[in-house]
XYZ file of C-alpha atoms in Angstrom:
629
model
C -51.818 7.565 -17.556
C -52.304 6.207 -21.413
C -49.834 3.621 -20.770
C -51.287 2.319 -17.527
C -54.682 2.124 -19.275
C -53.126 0.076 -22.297
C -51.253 -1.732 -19.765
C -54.726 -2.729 -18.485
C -56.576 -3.315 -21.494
C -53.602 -5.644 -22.568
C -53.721 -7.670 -19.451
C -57.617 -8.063 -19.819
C -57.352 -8.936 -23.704
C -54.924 -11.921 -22.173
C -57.824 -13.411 -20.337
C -60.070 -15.688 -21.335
C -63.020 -14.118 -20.480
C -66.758 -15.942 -20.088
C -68.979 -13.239 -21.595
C -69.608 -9.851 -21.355
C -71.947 -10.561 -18.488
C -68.383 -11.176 -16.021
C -67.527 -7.317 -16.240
C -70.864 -6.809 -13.556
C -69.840 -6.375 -10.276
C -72.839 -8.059 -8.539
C -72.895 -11.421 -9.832
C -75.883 -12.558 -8.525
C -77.858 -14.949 -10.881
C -75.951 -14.367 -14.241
C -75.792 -15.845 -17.225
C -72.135 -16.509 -17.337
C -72.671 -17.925 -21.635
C -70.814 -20.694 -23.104
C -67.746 -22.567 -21.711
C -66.202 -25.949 -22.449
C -64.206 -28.584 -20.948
C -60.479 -27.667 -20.390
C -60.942 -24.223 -19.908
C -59.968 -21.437 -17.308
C -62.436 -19.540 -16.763
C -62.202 -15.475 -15.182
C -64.959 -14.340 -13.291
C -64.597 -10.214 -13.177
C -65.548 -8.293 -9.895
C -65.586 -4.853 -11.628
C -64.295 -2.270 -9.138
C -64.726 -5.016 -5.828
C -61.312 -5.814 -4.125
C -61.044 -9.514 -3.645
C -59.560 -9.361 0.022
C -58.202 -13.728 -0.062
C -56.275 -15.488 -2.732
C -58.453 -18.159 -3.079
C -62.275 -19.185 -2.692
C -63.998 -22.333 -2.386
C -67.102 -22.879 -4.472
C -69.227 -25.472 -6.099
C -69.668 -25.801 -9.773
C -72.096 -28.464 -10.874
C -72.401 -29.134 -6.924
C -68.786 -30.130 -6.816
C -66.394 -28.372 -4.649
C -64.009 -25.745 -6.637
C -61.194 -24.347 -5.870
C -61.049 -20.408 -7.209
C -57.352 -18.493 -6.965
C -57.148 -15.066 -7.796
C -55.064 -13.612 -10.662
C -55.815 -9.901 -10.233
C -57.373 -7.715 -7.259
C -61.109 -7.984 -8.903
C -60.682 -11.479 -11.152
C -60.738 -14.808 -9.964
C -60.413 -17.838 -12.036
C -61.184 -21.836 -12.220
C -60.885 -24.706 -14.222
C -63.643 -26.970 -15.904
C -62.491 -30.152 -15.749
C -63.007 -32.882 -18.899
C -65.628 -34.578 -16.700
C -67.834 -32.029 -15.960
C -70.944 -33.026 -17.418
C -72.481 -30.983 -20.495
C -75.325 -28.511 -20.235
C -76.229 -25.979 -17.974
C -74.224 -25.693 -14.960
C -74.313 -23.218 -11.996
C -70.942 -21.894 -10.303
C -71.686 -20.693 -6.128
C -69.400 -18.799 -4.037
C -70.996 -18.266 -0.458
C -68.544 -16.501 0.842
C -69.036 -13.285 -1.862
C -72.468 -12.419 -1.371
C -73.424 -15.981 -2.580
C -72.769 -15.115 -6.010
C -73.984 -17.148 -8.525
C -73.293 -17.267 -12.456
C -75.513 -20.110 -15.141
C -72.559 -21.487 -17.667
C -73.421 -23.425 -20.447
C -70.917 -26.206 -20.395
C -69.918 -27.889 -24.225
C -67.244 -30.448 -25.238
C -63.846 -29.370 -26.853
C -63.013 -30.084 -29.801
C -60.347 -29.885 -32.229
C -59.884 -28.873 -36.187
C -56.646 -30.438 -36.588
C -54.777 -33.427 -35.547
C -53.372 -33.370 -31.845
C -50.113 -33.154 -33.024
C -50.587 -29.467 -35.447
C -52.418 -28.705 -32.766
C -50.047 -28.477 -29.933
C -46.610 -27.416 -32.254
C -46.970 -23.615 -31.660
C -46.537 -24.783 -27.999
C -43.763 -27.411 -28.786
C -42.061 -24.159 -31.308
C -42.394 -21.407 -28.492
C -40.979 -24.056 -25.836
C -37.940 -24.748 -28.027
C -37.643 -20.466 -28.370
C -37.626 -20.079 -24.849
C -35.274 -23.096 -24.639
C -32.482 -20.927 -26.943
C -32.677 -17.974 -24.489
C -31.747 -20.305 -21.589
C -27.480 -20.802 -20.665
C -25.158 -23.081 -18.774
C -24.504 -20.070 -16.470
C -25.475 -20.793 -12.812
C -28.542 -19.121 -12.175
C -30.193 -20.539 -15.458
C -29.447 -24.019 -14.141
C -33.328 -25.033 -12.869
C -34.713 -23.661 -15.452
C -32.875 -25.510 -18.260
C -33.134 -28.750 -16.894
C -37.173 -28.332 -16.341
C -37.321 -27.696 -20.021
C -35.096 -30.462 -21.252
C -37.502 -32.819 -19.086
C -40.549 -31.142 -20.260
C -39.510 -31.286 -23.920
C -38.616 -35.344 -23.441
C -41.690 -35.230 -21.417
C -44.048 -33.874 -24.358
C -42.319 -35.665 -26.971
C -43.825 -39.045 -25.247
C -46.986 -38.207 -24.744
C -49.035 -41.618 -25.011
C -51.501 -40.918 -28.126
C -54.691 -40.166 -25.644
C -52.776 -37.779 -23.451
C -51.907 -36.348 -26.430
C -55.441 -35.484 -27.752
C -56.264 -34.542 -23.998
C -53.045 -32.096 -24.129
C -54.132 -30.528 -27.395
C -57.747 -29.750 -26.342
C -56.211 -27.849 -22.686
C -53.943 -25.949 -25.110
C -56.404 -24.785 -27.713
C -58.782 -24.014 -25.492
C -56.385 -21.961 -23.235
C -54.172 -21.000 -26.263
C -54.972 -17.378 -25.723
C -53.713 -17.423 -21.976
C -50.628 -19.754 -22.950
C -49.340 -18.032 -25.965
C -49.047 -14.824 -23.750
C -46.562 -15.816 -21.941
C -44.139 -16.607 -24.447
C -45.258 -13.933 -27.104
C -46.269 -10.557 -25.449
C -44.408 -7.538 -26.270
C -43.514 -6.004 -23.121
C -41.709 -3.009 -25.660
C -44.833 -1.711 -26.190
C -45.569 -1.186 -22.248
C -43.874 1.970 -21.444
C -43.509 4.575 -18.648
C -45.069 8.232 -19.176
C -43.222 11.104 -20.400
C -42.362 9.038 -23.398
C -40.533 12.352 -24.468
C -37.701 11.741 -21.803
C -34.338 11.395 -23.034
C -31.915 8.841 -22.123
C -29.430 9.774 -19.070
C -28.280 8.808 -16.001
C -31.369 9.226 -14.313
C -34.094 7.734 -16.653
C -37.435 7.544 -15.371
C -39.342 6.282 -18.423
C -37.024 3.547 -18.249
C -37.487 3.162 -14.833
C -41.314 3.386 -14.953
C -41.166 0.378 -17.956
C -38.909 -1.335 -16.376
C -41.423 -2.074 -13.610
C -44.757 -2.198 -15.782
C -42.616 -4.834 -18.001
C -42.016 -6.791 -14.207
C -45.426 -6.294 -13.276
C -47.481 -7.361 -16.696
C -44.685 -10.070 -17.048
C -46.418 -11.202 -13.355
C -49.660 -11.333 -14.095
C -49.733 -13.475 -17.484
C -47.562 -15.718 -15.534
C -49.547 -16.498 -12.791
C -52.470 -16.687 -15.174
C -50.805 -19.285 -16.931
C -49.997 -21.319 -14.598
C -52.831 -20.816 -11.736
C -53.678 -24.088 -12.381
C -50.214 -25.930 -11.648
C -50.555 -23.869 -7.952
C -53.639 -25.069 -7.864
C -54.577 -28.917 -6.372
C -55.900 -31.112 -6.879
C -52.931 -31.898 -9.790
C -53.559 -33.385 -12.960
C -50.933 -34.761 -14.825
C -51.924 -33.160 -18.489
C -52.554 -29.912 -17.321
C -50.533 -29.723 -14.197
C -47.419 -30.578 -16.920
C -48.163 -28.044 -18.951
C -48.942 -25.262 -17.123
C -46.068 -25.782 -15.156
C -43.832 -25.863 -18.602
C -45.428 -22.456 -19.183
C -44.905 -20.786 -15.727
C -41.638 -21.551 -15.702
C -41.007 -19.534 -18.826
C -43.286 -17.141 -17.511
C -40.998 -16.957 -14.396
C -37.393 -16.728 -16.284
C -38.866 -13.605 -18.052
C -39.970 -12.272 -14.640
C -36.923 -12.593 -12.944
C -34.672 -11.068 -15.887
C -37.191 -7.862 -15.647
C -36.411 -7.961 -11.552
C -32.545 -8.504 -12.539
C -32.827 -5.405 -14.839
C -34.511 -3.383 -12.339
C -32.313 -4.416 -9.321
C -29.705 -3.206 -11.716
C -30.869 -0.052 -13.320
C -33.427 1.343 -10.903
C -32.080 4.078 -8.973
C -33.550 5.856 -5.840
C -32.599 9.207 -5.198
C -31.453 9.682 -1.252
C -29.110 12.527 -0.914
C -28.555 15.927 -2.283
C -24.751 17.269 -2.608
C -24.192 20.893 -3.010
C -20.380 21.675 -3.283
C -18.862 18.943 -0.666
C -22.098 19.343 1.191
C -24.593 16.864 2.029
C -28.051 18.351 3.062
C -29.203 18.066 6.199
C -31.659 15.349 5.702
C -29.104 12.670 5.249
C -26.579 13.558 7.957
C -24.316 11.255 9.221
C -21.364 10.863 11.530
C -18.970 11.258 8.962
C -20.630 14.680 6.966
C -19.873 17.700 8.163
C -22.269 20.402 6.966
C -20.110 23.200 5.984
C -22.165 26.320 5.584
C -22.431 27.783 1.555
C -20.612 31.563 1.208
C -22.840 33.589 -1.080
C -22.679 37.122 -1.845
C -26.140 39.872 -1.932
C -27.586 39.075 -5.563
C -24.452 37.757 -7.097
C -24.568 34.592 -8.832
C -22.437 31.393 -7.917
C -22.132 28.161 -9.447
C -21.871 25.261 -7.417
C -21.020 21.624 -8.022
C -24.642 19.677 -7.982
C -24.927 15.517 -7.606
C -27.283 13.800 -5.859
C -26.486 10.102 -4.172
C -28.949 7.168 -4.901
C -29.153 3.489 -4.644
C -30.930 0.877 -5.957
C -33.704 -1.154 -4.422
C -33.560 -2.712 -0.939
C -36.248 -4.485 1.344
C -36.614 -1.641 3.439
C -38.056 0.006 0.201
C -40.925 -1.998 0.497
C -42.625 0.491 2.421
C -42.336 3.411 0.332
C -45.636 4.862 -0.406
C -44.857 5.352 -4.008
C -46.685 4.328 -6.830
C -43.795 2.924 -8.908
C -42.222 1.324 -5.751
C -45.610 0.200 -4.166
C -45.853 -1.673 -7.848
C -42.304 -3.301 -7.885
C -42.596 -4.717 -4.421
C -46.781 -6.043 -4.592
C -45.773 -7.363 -7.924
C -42.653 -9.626 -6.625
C -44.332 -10.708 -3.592
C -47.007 -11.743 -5.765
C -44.684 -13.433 -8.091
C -42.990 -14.704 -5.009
C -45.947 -16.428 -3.249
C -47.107 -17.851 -7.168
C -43.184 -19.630 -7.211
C -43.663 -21.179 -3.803
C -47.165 -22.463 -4.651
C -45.797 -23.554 -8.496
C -42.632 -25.124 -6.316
C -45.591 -27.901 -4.343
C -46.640 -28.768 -7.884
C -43.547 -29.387 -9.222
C -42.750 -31.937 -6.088
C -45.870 -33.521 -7.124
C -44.841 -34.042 -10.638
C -41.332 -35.530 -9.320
C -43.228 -37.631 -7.029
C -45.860 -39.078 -10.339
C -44.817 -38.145 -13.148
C -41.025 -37.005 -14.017
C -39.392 -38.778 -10.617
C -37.417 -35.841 -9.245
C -36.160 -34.786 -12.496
C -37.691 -31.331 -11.926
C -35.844 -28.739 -10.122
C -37.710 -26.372 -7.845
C -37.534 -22.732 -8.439
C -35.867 -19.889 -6.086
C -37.510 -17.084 -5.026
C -36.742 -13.595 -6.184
C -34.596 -11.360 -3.707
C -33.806 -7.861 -3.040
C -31.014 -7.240 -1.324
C -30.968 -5.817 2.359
C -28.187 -3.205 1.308
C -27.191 -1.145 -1.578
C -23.891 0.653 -1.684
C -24.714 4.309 -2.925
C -23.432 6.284 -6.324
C -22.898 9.580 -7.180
C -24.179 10.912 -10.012
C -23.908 14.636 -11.169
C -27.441 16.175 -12.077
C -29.184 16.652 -15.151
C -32.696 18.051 -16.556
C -34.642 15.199 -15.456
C -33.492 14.813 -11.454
C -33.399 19.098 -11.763
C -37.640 19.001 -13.071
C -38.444 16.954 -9.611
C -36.295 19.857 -6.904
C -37.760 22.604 -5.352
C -35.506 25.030 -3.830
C -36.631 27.906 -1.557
C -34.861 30.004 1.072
C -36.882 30.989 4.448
C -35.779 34.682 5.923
C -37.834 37.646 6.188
C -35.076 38.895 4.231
C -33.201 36.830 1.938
C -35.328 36.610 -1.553
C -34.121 33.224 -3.822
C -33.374 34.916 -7.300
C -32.195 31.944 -9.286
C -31.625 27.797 -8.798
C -30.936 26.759 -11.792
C -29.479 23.835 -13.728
C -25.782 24.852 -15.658
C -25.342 23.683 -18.754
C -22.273 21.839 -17.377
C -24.323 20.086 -14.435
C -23.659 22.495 -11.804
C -26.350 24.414 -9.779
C -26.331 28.701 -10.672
C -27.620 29.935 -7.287
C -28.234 33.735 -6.651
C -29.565 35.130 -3.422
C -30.945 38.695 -3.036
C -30.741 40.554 0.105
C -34.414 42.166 0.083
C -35.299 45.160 3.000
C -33.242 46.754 5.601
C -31.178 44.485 7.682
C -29.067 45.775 10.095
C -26.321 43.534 9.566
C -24.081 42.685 7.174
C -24.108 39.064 7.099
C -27.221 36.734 7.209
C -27.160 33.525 8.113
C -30.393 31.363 6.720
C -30.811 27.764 4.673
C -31.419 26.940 1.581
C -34.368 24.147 1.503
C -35.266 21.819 -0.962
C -37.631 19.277 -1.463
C -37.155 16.440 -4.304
C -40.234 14.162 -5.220
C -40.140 11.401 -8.429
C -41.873 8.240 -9.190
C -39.684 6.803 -6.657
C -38.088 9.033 -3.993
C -39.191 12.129 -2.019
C -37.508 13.864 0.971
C -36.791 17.387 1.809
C -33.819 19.158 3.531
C -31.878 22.421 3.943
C -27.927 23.926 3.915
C -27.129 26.628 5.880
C -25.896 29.956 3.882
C -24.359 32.885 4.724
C -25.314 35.782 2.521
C -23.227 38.634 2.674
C -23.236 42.138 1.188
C -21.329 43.247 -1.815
C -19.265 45.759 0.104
C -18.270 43.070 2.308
C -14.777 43.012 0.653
C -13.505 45.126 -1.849
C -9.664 44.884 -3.570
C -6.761 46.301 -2.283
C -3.621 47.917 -3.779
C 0.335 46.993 -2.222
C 2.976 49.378 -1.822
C 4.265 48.510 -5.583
C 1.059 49.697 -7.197
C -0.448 45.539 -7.292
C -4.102 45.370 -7.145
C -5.700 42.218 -5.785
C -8.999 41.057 -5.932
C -10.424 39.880 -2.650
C -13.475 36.826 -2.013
C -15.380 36.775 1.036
C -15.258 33.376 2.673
C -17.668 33.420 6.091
C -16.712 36.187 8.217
C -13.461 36.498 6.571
C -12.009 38.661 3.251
C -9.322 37.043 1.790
C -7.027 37.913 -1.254
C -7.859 36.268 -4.575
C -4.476 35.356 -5.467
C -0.798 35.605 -3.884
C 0.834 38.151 -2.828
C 3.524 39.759 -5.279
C 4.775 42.544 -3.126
C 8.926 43.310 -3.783
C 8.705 45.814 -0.564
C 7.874 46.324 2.930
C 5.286 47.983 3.917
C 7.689 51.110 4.853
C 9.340 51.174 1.081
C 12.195 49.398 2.545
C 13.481 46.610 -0.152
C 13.024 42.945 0.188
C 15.939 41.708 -1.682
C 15.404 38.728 -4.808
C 17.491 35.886 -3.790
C 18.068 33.560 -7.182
C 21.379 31.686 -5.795
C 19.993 28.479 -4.088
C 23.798 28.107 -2.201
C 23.026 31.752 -0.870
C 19.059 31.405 0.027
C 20.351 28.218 2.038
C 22.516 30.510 4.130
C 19.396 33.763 4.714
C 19.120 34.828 7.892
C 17.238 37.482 6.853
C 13.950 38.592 4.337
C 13.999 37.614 0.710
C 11.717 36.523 -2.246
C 12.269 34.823 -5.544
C 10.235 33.143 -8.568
C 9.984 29.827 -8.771
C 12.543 28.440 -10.781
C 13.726 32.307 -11.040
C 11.367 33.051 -13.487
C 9.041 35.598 -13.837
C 6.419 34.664 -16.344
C 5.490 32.340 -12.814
C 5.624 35.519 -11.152
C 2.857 36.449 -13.052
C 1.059 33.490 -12.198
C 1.744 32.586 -9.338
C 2.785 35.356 -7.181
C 6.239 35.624 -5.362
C 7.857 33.265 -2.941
C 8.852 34.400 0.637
C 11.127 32.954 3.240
C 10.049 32.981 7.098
C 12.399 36.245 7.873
C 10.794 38.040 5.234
C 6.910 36.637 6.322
C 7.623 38.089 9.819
C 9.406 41.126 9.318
C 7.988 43.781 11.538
C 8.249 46.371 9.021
C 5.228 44.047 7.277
C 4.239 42.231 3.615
C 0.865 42.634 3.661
C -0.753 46.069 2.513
C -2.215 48.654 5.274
C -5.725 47.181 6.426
C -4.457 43.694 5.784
C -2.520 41.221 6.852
C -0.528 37.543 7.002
C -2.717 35.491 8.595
C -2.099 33.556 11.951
C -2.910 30.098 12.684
C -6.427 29.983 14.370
C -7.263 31.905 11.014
C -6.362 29.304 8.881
C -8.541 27.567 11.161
C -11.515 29.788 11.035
C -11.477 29.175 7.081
C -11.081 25.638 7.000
C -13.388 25.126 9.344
C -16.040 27.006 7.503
C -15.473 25.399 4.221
C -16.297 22.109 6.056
C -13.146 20.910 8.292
C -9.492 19.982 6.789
C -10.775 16.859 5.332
C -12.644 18.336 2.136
C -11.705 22.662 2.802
C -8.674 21.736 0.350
C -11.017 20.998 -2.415
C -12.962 24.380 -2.233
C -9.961 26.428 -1.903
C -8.038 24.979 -4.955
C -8.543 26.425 -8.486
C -9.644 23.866 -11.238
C -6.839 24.717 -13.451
C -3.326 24.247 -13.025
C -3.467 21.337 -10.962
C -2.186 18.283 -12.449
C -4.740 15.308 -12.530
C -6.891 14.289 -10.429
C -7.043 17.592 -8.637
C -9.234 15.485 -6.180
C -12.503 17.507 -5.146
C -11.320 20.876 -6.712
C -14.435 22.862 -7.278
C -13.346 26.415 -6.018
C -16.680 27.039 -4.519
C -15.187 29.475 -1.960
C -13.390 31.744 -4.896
C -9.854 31.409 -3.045
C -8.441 30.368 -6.405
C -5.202 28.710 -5.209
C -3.164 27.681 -7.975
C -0.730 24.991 -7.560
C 2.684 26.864 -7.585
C 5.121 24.616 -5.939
C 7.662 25.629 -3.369
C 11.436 26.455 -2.620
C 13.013 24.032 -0.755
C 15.147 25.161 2.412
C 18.392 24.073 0.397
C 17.348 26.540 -2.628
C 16.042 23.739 -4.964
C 12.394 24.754 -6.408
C 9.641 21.681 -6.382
C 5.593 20.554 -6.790
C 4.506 23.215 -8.864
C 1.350 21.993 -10.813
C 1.246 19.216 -7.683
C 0.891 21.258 -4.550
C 0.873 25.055 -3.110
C 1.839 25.875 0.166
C 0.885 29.040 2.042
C 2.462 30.945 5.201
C 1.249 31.612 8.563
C 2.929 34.509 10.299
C 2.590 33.240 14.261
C 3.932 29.761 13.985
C 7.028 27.964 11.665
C 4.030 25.721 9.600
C 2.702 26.220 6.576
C -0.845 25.498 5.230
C -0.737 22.539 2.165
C -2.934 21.775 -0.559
C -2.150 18.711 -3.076
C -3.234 17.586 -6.458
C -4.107 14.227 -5.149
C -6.836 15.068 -2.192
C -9.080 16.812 -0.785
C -7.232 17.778 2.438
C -6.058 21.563 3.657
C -3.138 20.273 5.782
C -0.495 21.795 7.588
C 3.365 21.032 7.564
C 6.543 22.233 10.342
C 8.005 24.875 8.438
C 11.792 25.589 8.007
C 12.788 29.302 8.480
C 14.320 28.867 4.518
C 11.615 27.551 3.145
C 10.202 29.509 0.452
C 5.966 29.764 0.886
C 3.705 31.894 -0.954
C 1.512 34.754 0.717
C -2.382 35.286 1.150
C -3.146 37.826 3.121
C -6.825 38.516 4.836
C -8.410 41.748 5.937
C -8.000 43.233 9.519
């Protein structure tokens, strides 16, 4: 917390503090030391909460007026006409506390004019920063007037102008001057990413300190009863104060992410469901490794977030409000000056808002969001081996089946909890964890060996089938004519384009006679698989609207391959078709794949998600998974 404390001490060193005697806590008959006309004055609480925003008082017997600028400090004005000497300050309502000032005339060292042309030079810097563009608009034509405004200052207002700034230079000077780069977040060590929380934690402590030397400033332009002098220039000052204030809130509405939503694969967790997610369950096999695609959905700040017990958040939001009520209270001054001194030349100020909604991102993970997750799995036995962070920004997950289950297949969840500066929430996925044995590869009837994935309950070749025979050793004849393939009535494969480096890649292509030839494609213990378990897969992987996207391969596909992670090791390459008429098409677009009970075939595309199905013609040439019996 070495930031927060220099964020404290700098705040304090802004003050104009009384003497050393204000730090106490009970403030009962203190010497408060030396003060003089002009000046606001801080009177410390120490570690007491100051409940109200303001206080009524006496000083010299007079009534007073006391606003607070921070949670234990209070402050008030000693006006030209106070008389000199000793002077006592009562406020009944704390405890009656009571602090002795000694009360001297200002004076200055220089003419009125040297005196008050750091404020005149800082004015005409903030003045630069300021633009035609819309929201700038108040604030640039409250500076024009206040520059006209100082520039005619009547020779006595003048001198009385020069004493409230020297004596408050301290306090006004702040405003314009501080260097809010020095006020940074902790973990200065934090690299720059999407997710960065130093910046996000300076961000806010810029907001906040950029507050509270605001409101300093310009407590006494909130403050009635007005005077012109000092009302004017406090006001001047706030409202630079202010413009600096909002561009911090602009920044963090901007930049400030909250972290919502967890997304594993195509997977939302459970703590976020919604109508539209449907939470597919994660295929993972007894202590073997699998890499998943890892992002995490956040948004930036909304009202709603002002209830968020976090410290960071609980900041932001106390910090605006406070800057909110200070613009409403500034606002009544500033009708008073149009009303006595500039006649409506002044433009109020708008409060700062936060919107009510914020459309969410997506945004892969990295090292910093990966330091705040916990991830743990909850079975008697299921052991979590590994959850870690990929180099490439996936998640490497590795489950261990630990004791003696008596099945084969355990279903559990994998929970996680996330907590930052900002966001916290926890949440599970359900998994299936299966054991190695589970599937194993098989060998057709032409010596082909494929490797097999298992996806839920189901075992499923790794790649297409490539097969030139029935299962019996009978021939399936290679049909490379497109006039002839047109005209099959009965089984036959080819390449695509007749070419059998694609062979190699891609498998061979089958027409409907040969997909449902009794004699059978698939090898023994396997075969073509019907409809319902097309279903049973997609279904699994999530539904049709995102399966397509775990089932394709993330090569061969031509851009974007829309949501093409592979999670469920299918591997589907994108291998085109033959057309009905003999004409080959969409390879490196799309990959179709056979069902052996009804004239459809399942689709995948290079351009979404989906795993759709399309009427089949009995020509048509399709590719071939086959799954286990």
């Amino acid at each position: 917390m070495r930031t927060v404390k220099f964020l404290v001490f700098l705040i304090v060193m802004l003050v104009i503090s009384c003497s050393k005697e204000e730090t106490e806590t009970a403030l009962t008959d203190i010497n408060g030391g030396q003060i003089s006309h002009y000046q606001l004055v801080t009177v410390d609480f120490g570690s007491n909460t100051l409940p109200n925003d303001t206080y009524t008082g006496t000083f010299n017997n007079e009534p007073i007026t006391l606003s607070k600028i921070e949670e234990n400090k209070l402050l008030f004005y000693v006006k030209e006409t106070t008389p000199l000497g000793q002077t006592q300050l009562i406020i009944p309502s704390l405890n009656n506390t009571k602090v002795t000032y000694e009360v001297v005339e200002a004076t200055l060292t220089q003419s009125p004019a040297a005196t008050l042309q750091p404020l005149i030079d800082f004015q005409a810097q903030y003045g630069a920063t300021l633009s035609n563009v819309e929201e700038d608009a108040p604030f640039l034509q409250n500076h024009n007037a206040f520059t006209q405004y100082f520039a005619n200052l009547s020779d006595e207002d003048r001198i009385k102008a020069a004493k409230f700034y020297k004596t408050n230079k301290a306090v006004f000077d702040a405003v314009y001057n501080t260097n809010y780069d020095n006020v940074q977040g902790r973990n200065a060590n934090d690299t720059q990413a999407d997710f960065d929380f130093q910046l996000y934690r300076s961000l806010i402590l810029r907001h906040k300190l950029a507050v509270v030397v605001t409101v300093i400033a310009g407590t006494l332009a909130a403050t009635p009863p007005y005077e012109p002098i000092e009302t004017s220039i406090s006001t001047a000052v706030a409202l630079a104060g202010i413009y600096k204030a909002s561009n911090f809130h602009k920044q963090i509405i901007d930049d400030v992410f909250r972290v919502v939503q967890i997304k594993l694969d195509d997977t939302f967790g459970s703590n976020n469901r919604t109508a539209n997610t449907t939470n597919a369950t994660l295929s993972l096999t007894d202590n073997q490794a699998k890499t998943l695609p890892f992002a995490v959905n956040a948004r930036s700040f909304t009202n709603a977030d002002g209830n968020v017990q976090k410290e960071f958040v609980q900041t932001y939001f106390t910090a605006k409000n406070k800057l909110n009520t200070f613009i409403n209270k500034l606002n009544t001054a500033i009708d008073w000056l149009n009303n006595n001194i500039f006649l409506s030349s002044l433009s109020t100020i708008n409060t700062i808002d936060v919107p009510n909604d914020a459309a969410l991102d997506l945004f892969e993970a990295n090292t910093q969001l990966m330091q705040n997750f916990t991830f743990s799995v909850n079975h008697p036995n299921l052991s979590l081996e590994t959850a870690t962070l990929s180099s490439t920004g996936q998640l490497n997950l590795k489950v261990k089946v630990t004791g003696n289950p008596t099945v084969s297949s355990i279903s559990s969840t994998l929970n996680y909890t996330y907590n930052d500066d900002f966001s916290s929430f926890s949440g599970s996925f359900p998994i299936e964890v299966n054991e190695v044995s589970a599937c194993e590869s098989v060998t057709d009837i032409d010596g082909n060996v494929y490797e097999s994935v298992t996806i839920g309950t189901q075992c499923w070749m790794k790649s297409n089938l490539n097969v030139s025979r029935y299962r019996n050793g009978d021939i399936i004849p290679q049909v490379t004519d497109p006039a002839v393939w047109s005209q099959l009535t009965t089984g036959a494969w080819c390449y695509y384009e007749n070419n059998t480096a694609n062979g190699t890649i891609y498998g061979k292509l089958y027409n409907w006679y040969a997909i449902t030839d009794p004699r059978g494609l698939a090898p023994e213990g396997w075969h073509i698989p019907l409809n319902n378990e097309w279903d049973i897969l997609s279904n699994y992987l999530g539904g049709d609207n995102i399966a397509g996207g775990k089932l394709k391969a993330t090569t061969s596909w031509n851009s974007p391959n829309t949501g093409a992670t592979n999670s469920s090791g299918f591997s589907a390459l994108a291998g085109g078709r033959r057309g009905w008429s003999g004409d080959f098409n969409e390879i490196n677009y799309g990959a179709d794949f056979a069902n052996s009970d009804y004239i459809w075939y399942r689709s995948l595309s290079y351009n979404t998600s989906n795993f759709g199905f399309v009427i089949n013609n009995n020509r048509l040439g399709l590719y071939v998974r086959c799954v286990k019996d």
